[in-house]
Short mmCIF file of C-alpha atoms in Angstrom, two decimals:
data_model
loop_
_atom_site.label_atom_id
_atom_site.label_comp_id
_atom_site.label_asym_id
_atom_site.label_seq_id
_atom_site.Cartn_x
_atom_site.Cartn_y
_atom_site.Cartn_z
CA UNK A 15 14.95 -3.15 25.88
CA UNK A 16 12.23 -0.62 24.46
CA UNK A 17 8.69 -2.12 24.21
CA UNK A 18 7.58 -3.51 20.35
CA UNK A 19 5.17 -1.84 18.72
CA UNK A 20 1.94 -4.22 18.12
CA UNK A 21 0.78 -3.97 14.40
CA UNK A 22 -2.14 -5.54 12.72
CA UNK A 23 -2.89 -5.73 9.30
CA UNK A 24 -6.48 -5.34 7.61
CA UNK A 25 -6.50 -7.45 4.14
CA UNK A 26 -4.32 -10.23 3.46
CA UNK A 27 -4.08 -10.22 -0.16
CA UNK A 28 -1.41 -8.66 -2.45
CA UNK A 29 -0.46 -6.18 -0.08
CA UNK A 30 -1.60 -7.26 2.99
CA UNK A 31 0.64 -10.18 2.54
CA UNK A 32 4.06 -8.51 1.91
CA UNK A 33 2.92 -6.21 5.26
CA UNK A 34 2.66 -8.95 7.37
CA UNK A 35 5.64 -10.33 6.36
CA UNK A 36 7.59 -6.92 6.82
CA UNK A 37 6.13 -6.86 10.20
CA UNK A 38 7.41 -10.30 10.98
CA UNK A 39 10.68 -9.43 9.99
CA UNK A 40 11.08 -6.67 12.20
CA UNK A 41 13.19 -6.06 15.31
CA UNK A 42 11.23 -3.76 16.91
CA UNK A 43 7.65 -4.75 16.24
CA UNK A 44 5.25 -7.57 17.02
CA UNK A 45 2.66 -8.74 14.59
CA UNK A 46 -0.38 -9.03 16.49
CA UNK A 47 -2.46 -10.73 13.86
CA UNK A 48 -4.31 -10.68 10.59
CA UNK A 49 -7.54 -10.25 9.39
CA UNK A 50 -9.80 -10.83 6.52
CA UNK A 51 -13.26 -11.55 5.07
CA UNK A 52 -13.14 -14.96 3.39
CA UNK A 53 -11.11 -18.06 3.26
CA UNK A 54 -9.06 -16.25 0.36
CA UNK A 55 -5.88 -18.43 -1.16
CA UNK A 56 -3.54 -16.86 0.40
CA UNK A 57 -4.96 -17.30 4.16
CA UNK A 58 -5.46 -21.11 2.62
CA UNK A 59 -2.12 -21.50 1.99
CA UNK A 60 -1.48 -19.90 5.30
CA UNK A 61 -3.29 -22.64 7.33
CA UNK A 62 -1.68 -25.17 5.18
CA UNK A 63 1.99 -23.83 6.93
CA UNK A 64 0.02 -24.48 10.31
CA UNK A 65 -0.47 -20.41 9.83
CA UNK A 66 3.34 -19.80 10.07
CA UNK A 67 4.43 -17.08 7.88
CA UNK A 68 7.62 -14.94 7.69
CA UNK A 69 10.63 -15.65 10.10
CA UNK A 70 9.08 -18.43 11.80
CA UNK A 71 5.95 -16.32 13.31
CA UNK A 72 2.61 -17.06 14.05
CA UNK A 73 0.18 -15.33 12.22
CA UNK A 74 -3.44 -15.12 14.20
CA UNK A 75 -6.36 -14.47 11.74
CA UNK A 76 -9.29 -12.09 12.85
CA UNK A 77 -12.60 -11.84 11.04
CA UNK A 78 -13.94 -8.58 9.76
CA UNK A 79 -17.83 -8.25 9.97
CA UNK A 80 -19.96 -10.35 6.82
CA UNK A 81 -17.06 -13.12 7.50
CA UNK A 82 -18.67 -16.59 7.63
CA UNK A 83 -16.59 -18.54 10.54
CA UNK A 84 -18.54 -21.63 9.27
CA UNK A 85 -16.77 -21.37 6.16
CA UNK A 86 -13.28 -21.12 7.95
CA UNK A 87 -14.26 -24.11 10.58
CA UNK A 88 -14.87 -26.31 7.33
CA UNK A 89 -11.68 -25.89 6.02
CA UNK A 90 -9.84 -25.99 9.60
CA UNK A 91 -8.58 -22.48 9.93
CA UNK A 92 -8.21 -21.49 13.17
CA UNK A 93 -10.06 -17.66 14.06
CA UNK A 94 -8.45 -16.03 16.90
CA UNK A 95 -11.44 -13.53 16.92
CA UNK A 96 -12.91 -10.58 15.78
CA UNK A 97 -11.10 -7.67 13.95
CA UNK A 98 -12.57 -5.00 16.76
CA UNK A 99 -10.48 -6.97 19.24
CA UNK A 100 -7.58 -7.59 17.07
CA UNK A 101 -7.86 -3.55 16.67
CA UNK A 102 -7.90 -3.58 20.45
CA UNK A 103 -4.43 -5.19 20.89
CA UNK A 104 -2.47 -3.09 18.67
CA UNK A 105 -0.62 -0.21 18.54
CA UNK A 106 -1.23 0.43 15.05
CA UNK A 107 -3.07 -0.72 11.49
CA UNK A 108 -1.74 -1.32 8.00
CA UNK A 109 -4.79 -1.26 6.23
CA UNK A 110 -4.41 -3.02 3.40
CA UNK A 111 -8.24 -3.46 2.86
CA UNK A 112 -9.72 -2.87 -0.74
CA UNK A 113 -10.39 0.63 -1.86
CA UNK A 114 -13.18 2.11 0.25
CA UNK A 115 -13.15 -0.13 2.76
CA UNK A 116 -10.49 1.66 4.80
CA UNK A 117 -12.28 4.24 4.90
CA UNK A 118 -15.21 2.07 6.77
CA UNK A 119 -12.58 0.90 9.04
CA UNK A 120 -11.47 3.89 9.98
CA UNK A 121 -14.75 4.63 11.99
CA UNK A 122 -13.64 1.54 14.35
CA UNK A 123 -10.04 2.40 14.56
CA UNK A 124 -11.28 6.56 15.64
CA UNK A 125 -13.82 4.80 18.26
CA UNK A 126 -10.68 2.44 19.27
CA UNK A 127 -7.87 5.49 19.54
CA UNK A 128 -6.04 3.02 17.26
CA UNK A 129 -3.35 4.89 14.50
CA UNK A 130 -3.48 3.63 11.01
CA UNK A 131 -1.83 3.95 7.90
CA UNK A 132 -3.83 2.97 4.50
CA UNK A 133 -2.96 1.82 1.22
CA UNK A 134 -2.75 3.72 -1.92
CA UNK A 135 -6.35 2.79 -3.14
CA UNK A 136 -8.15 5.02 -0.25
CA UNK A 137 -8.79 8.55 -0.95
CA UNK A 138 -6.37 11.08 0.48
CA UNK A 139 -9.26 12.36 2.79
CA UNK A 140 -8.98 9.35 4.77
CA UNK A 141 -5.85 10.40 6.27
CA UNK A 142 -3.93 13.57 8.22
CA UNK A 143 -0.96 13.11 5.37
CA UNK A 144 -0.68 11.70 2.11
CA UNK A 145 2.56 10.52 2.41
CA UNK A 146 5.55 8.91 0.96
CA UNK A 147 8.40 8.06 3.18
CA UNK A 148 11.09 9.51 1.10
CA UNK A 149 9.85 12.73 -0.11
CA UNK A 150 7.95 13.95 2.88
CA UNK A 151 8.69 11.73 5.41
CA UNK A 152 8.84 14.58 8.46
CA UNK A 153 4.65 15.42 7.57
CA UNK A 154 4.07 12.62 8.84
CA UNK A 155 5.43 12.64 12.21
CA UNK A 156 2.69 13.13 15.43
CA UNK A 157 -0.02 12.02 13.13
CA UNK A 158 -2.68 9.39 13.32
CA UNK A 159 -3.46 8.80 9.64
CA UNK A 160 -1.34 8.28 6.75
CA UNK A 161 -1.99 7.46 3.52
CA UNK A 162 0.38 5.96 1.17
CA UNK A 163 0.88 6.85 -2.31
CA UNK A 164 0.18 4.22 -4.72
CA UNK A 165 3.20 1.35 -5.64
CA UNK A 166 3.53 2.88 -9.39
CA UNK A 167 3.62 6.62 -7.69
CA UNK A 168 5.93 5.45 -4.57
CA UNK A 169 8.62 4.22 -7.37
CA UNK A 170 8.47 7.02 -9.42
CA UNK A 171 8.86 9.57 -6.48
CA UNK A 172 11.81 7.53 -5.42
CA UNK A 173 13.14 8.58 -8.60
CA UNK A 174 11.96 12.21 -9.03
CA UNK A 175 12.78 12.85 -4.83
CA UNK A 176 16.47 11.43 -5.54
CA UNK A 177 16.94 13.80 -8.84
CA UNK A 178 15.65 16.72 -6.94
CA UNK A 179 17.79 16.27 -4.29
CA UNK A 180 20.68 15.79 -6.77
CA UNK A 181 20.15 18.65 -9.18
CA UNK A 182 16.67 20.65 -8.58
CA UNK A 183 13.67 19.73 -10.75
CA UNK A 184 11.72 22.39 -12.74
CA UNK A 185 9.31 19.63 -14.26
CA UNK A 186 9.02 16.35 -15.05
CA UNK A 187 6.99 14.52 -18.12
CA UNK A 188 6.01 10.62 -17.04
CA UNK A 189 5.00 7.62 -19.46
CA UNK A 190 3.58 4.39 -17.55
CA UNK A 191 2.84 1.48 -19.25
CA UNK A 192 1.23 -0.97 -16.68
CA UNK A 193 -0.17 -4.39 -16.25
CA UNK A 194 -3.86 -4.16 -15.94
CA UNK A 195 -4.05 -6.26 -13.27
CA UNK A 196 -1.94 -8.65 -10.57
CA UNK A 197 -1.06 -11.98 -11.90
CA UNK A 198 -4.26 -13.71 -9.57
CA UNK A 199 -6.45 -10.81 -10.75
CA UNK A 200 -6.22 -11.51 -14.41
CA UNK A 201 -9.83 -12.33 -14.46
CA UNK A 202 -10.87 -8.16 -14.36
CA UNK A 203 -8.12 -7.33 -17.12
CA UNK A 204 -8.67 -6.12 -20.91
CA UNK A 205 -8.60 -8.80 -22.96
CA UNK A 206 -7.36 -7.26 -26.65
CA UNK A 207 -7.16 -3.76 -26.17
CA UNK A 208 -4.87 -0.35 -24.66
CA UNK A 209 -6.67 1.94 -22.25
CA UNK A 210 -5.25 5.33 -22.00
CA UNK A 211 -6.18 7.51 -18.89
CA UNK A 212 -6.77 11.03 -18.84
CA UNK A 213 -3.42 12.96 -18.30
CA UNK A 214 -2.26 14.19 -16.59
CA UNK A 215 -2.26 10.63 -14.63
CA UNK A 216 -2.56 10.15 -11.29
CA UNK A 217 0.33 9.51 -10.68
CA UNK A 218 1.82 12.95 -11.72
CA UNK A 219 -0.89 14.66 -9.92
CA UNK A 220 -0.08 12.84 -6.94
CA UNK A 221 3.29 13.80 -7.02
CA UNK A 222 2.68 17.63 -7.35
CA UNK A 223 0.80 17.06 -4.24
CA UNK A 224 3.97 15.06 -2.41
CA UNK A 225 6.10 17.78 -3.81
CA UNK A 226 4.52 20.83 -4.64
CA UNK A 227 7.63 22.39 -6.39
CA UNK A 228 7.92 20.06 -9.07
CA UNK A 229 5.43 20.50 -12.06
CA UNK A 230 4.13 17.36 -13.41
CA UNK A 231 2.34 15.90 -16.24
CA UNK A 232 2.22 12.25 -17.23
CA UNK A 233 -0.19 9.63 -19.28
CA UNK A 234 -0.69 5.87 -18.10
CA UNK A 235 -1.63 3.43 -20.85
CA UNK A 236 -3.42 -0.29 -19.00
CA UNK A 237 -2.24 -3.10 -21.48
CA UNK A 238 -3.56 -7.03 -21.12
CA UNK A 239 -0.71 -7.80 -19.08
CA UNK A 240 -0.25 -9.08 -15.95
CA UNK A 241 3.70 -8.81 -15.75
CA UNK A 242 4.70 -5.73 -14.67
CA UNK A 243 4.77 -1.73 -15.52
CA UNK A 244 7.54 0.06 -17.74
CA UNK A 245 7.94 4.17 -16.05
CA UNK A 246 9.88 6.63 -17.94
CA UNK A 247 10.68 10.14 -16.48
CA UNK A 248 11.57 13.03 -18.39
CA UNK A 249 13.16 15.49 -15.99
CA UNK A 250 14.28 18.87 -16.19
CA UNK A 251 16.56 20.91 -13.90
CA UNK A 252 15.74 24.38 -12.88
CA UNK A 253 18.78 25.73 -14.08
CA UNK A 254 18.58 24.09 -17.64
CA UNK A 255 21.46 22.25 -16.92
CA UNK A 256 21.58 18.96 -18.45
CA UNK A 257 22.07 15.91 -16.11
CA UNK A 258 24.34 13.00 -17.61
CA UNK A 259 24.27 9.31 -17.15
CA UNK A 260 27.37 9.44 -14.99
CA UNK A 261 25.75 12.34 -12.41
#
């Protein structure tokens, strides 16, 4: 039987919770632990369930530099060790820490010889490859550090890549009307306004980085809501042919 890949998750927020649960559900992976700074709502909820997460797996908690362990002790939240101790025990880290923190964590990963995958909020320069699991999977093979596309860009490229493989695309025009924040982060959102970012949006630029043969442009509008996004794609095939709904 092949040895399981030992995985750690840095940052147990919106993305980190999904990553930890996903790893816990994989038969070929072992979730060694999660790391965070403060006893957030998600960690307190986990502690109320005796640190048992998805698939009845125990989520061992490690603290990053700057964390106040006494806060966790006062709440009865068990701590397994430090962030570096977690990194020493894994084959790869899934870094879902806030934007910019992952780049600082990379110093530790490099020192310990640990591979890592960074969430979309980091700068592209943090990794060897700006990565999408569909459109440029082969470029991620054999490298130590990957940075994923953002959630919007990930879903967008899935659609564009499927159309490109089927029909061969020349260009796309993208419109994204997005919620301004996750439900738990509404305190940092717009109150009563619409905010449009400079065109082309970063999603269009990111798409062209992943799929340089497709010319892309797009606009993005932030809206004062917390429930979902609307994404539209106007795609043009290379030969000018019309792509029907049935196709």
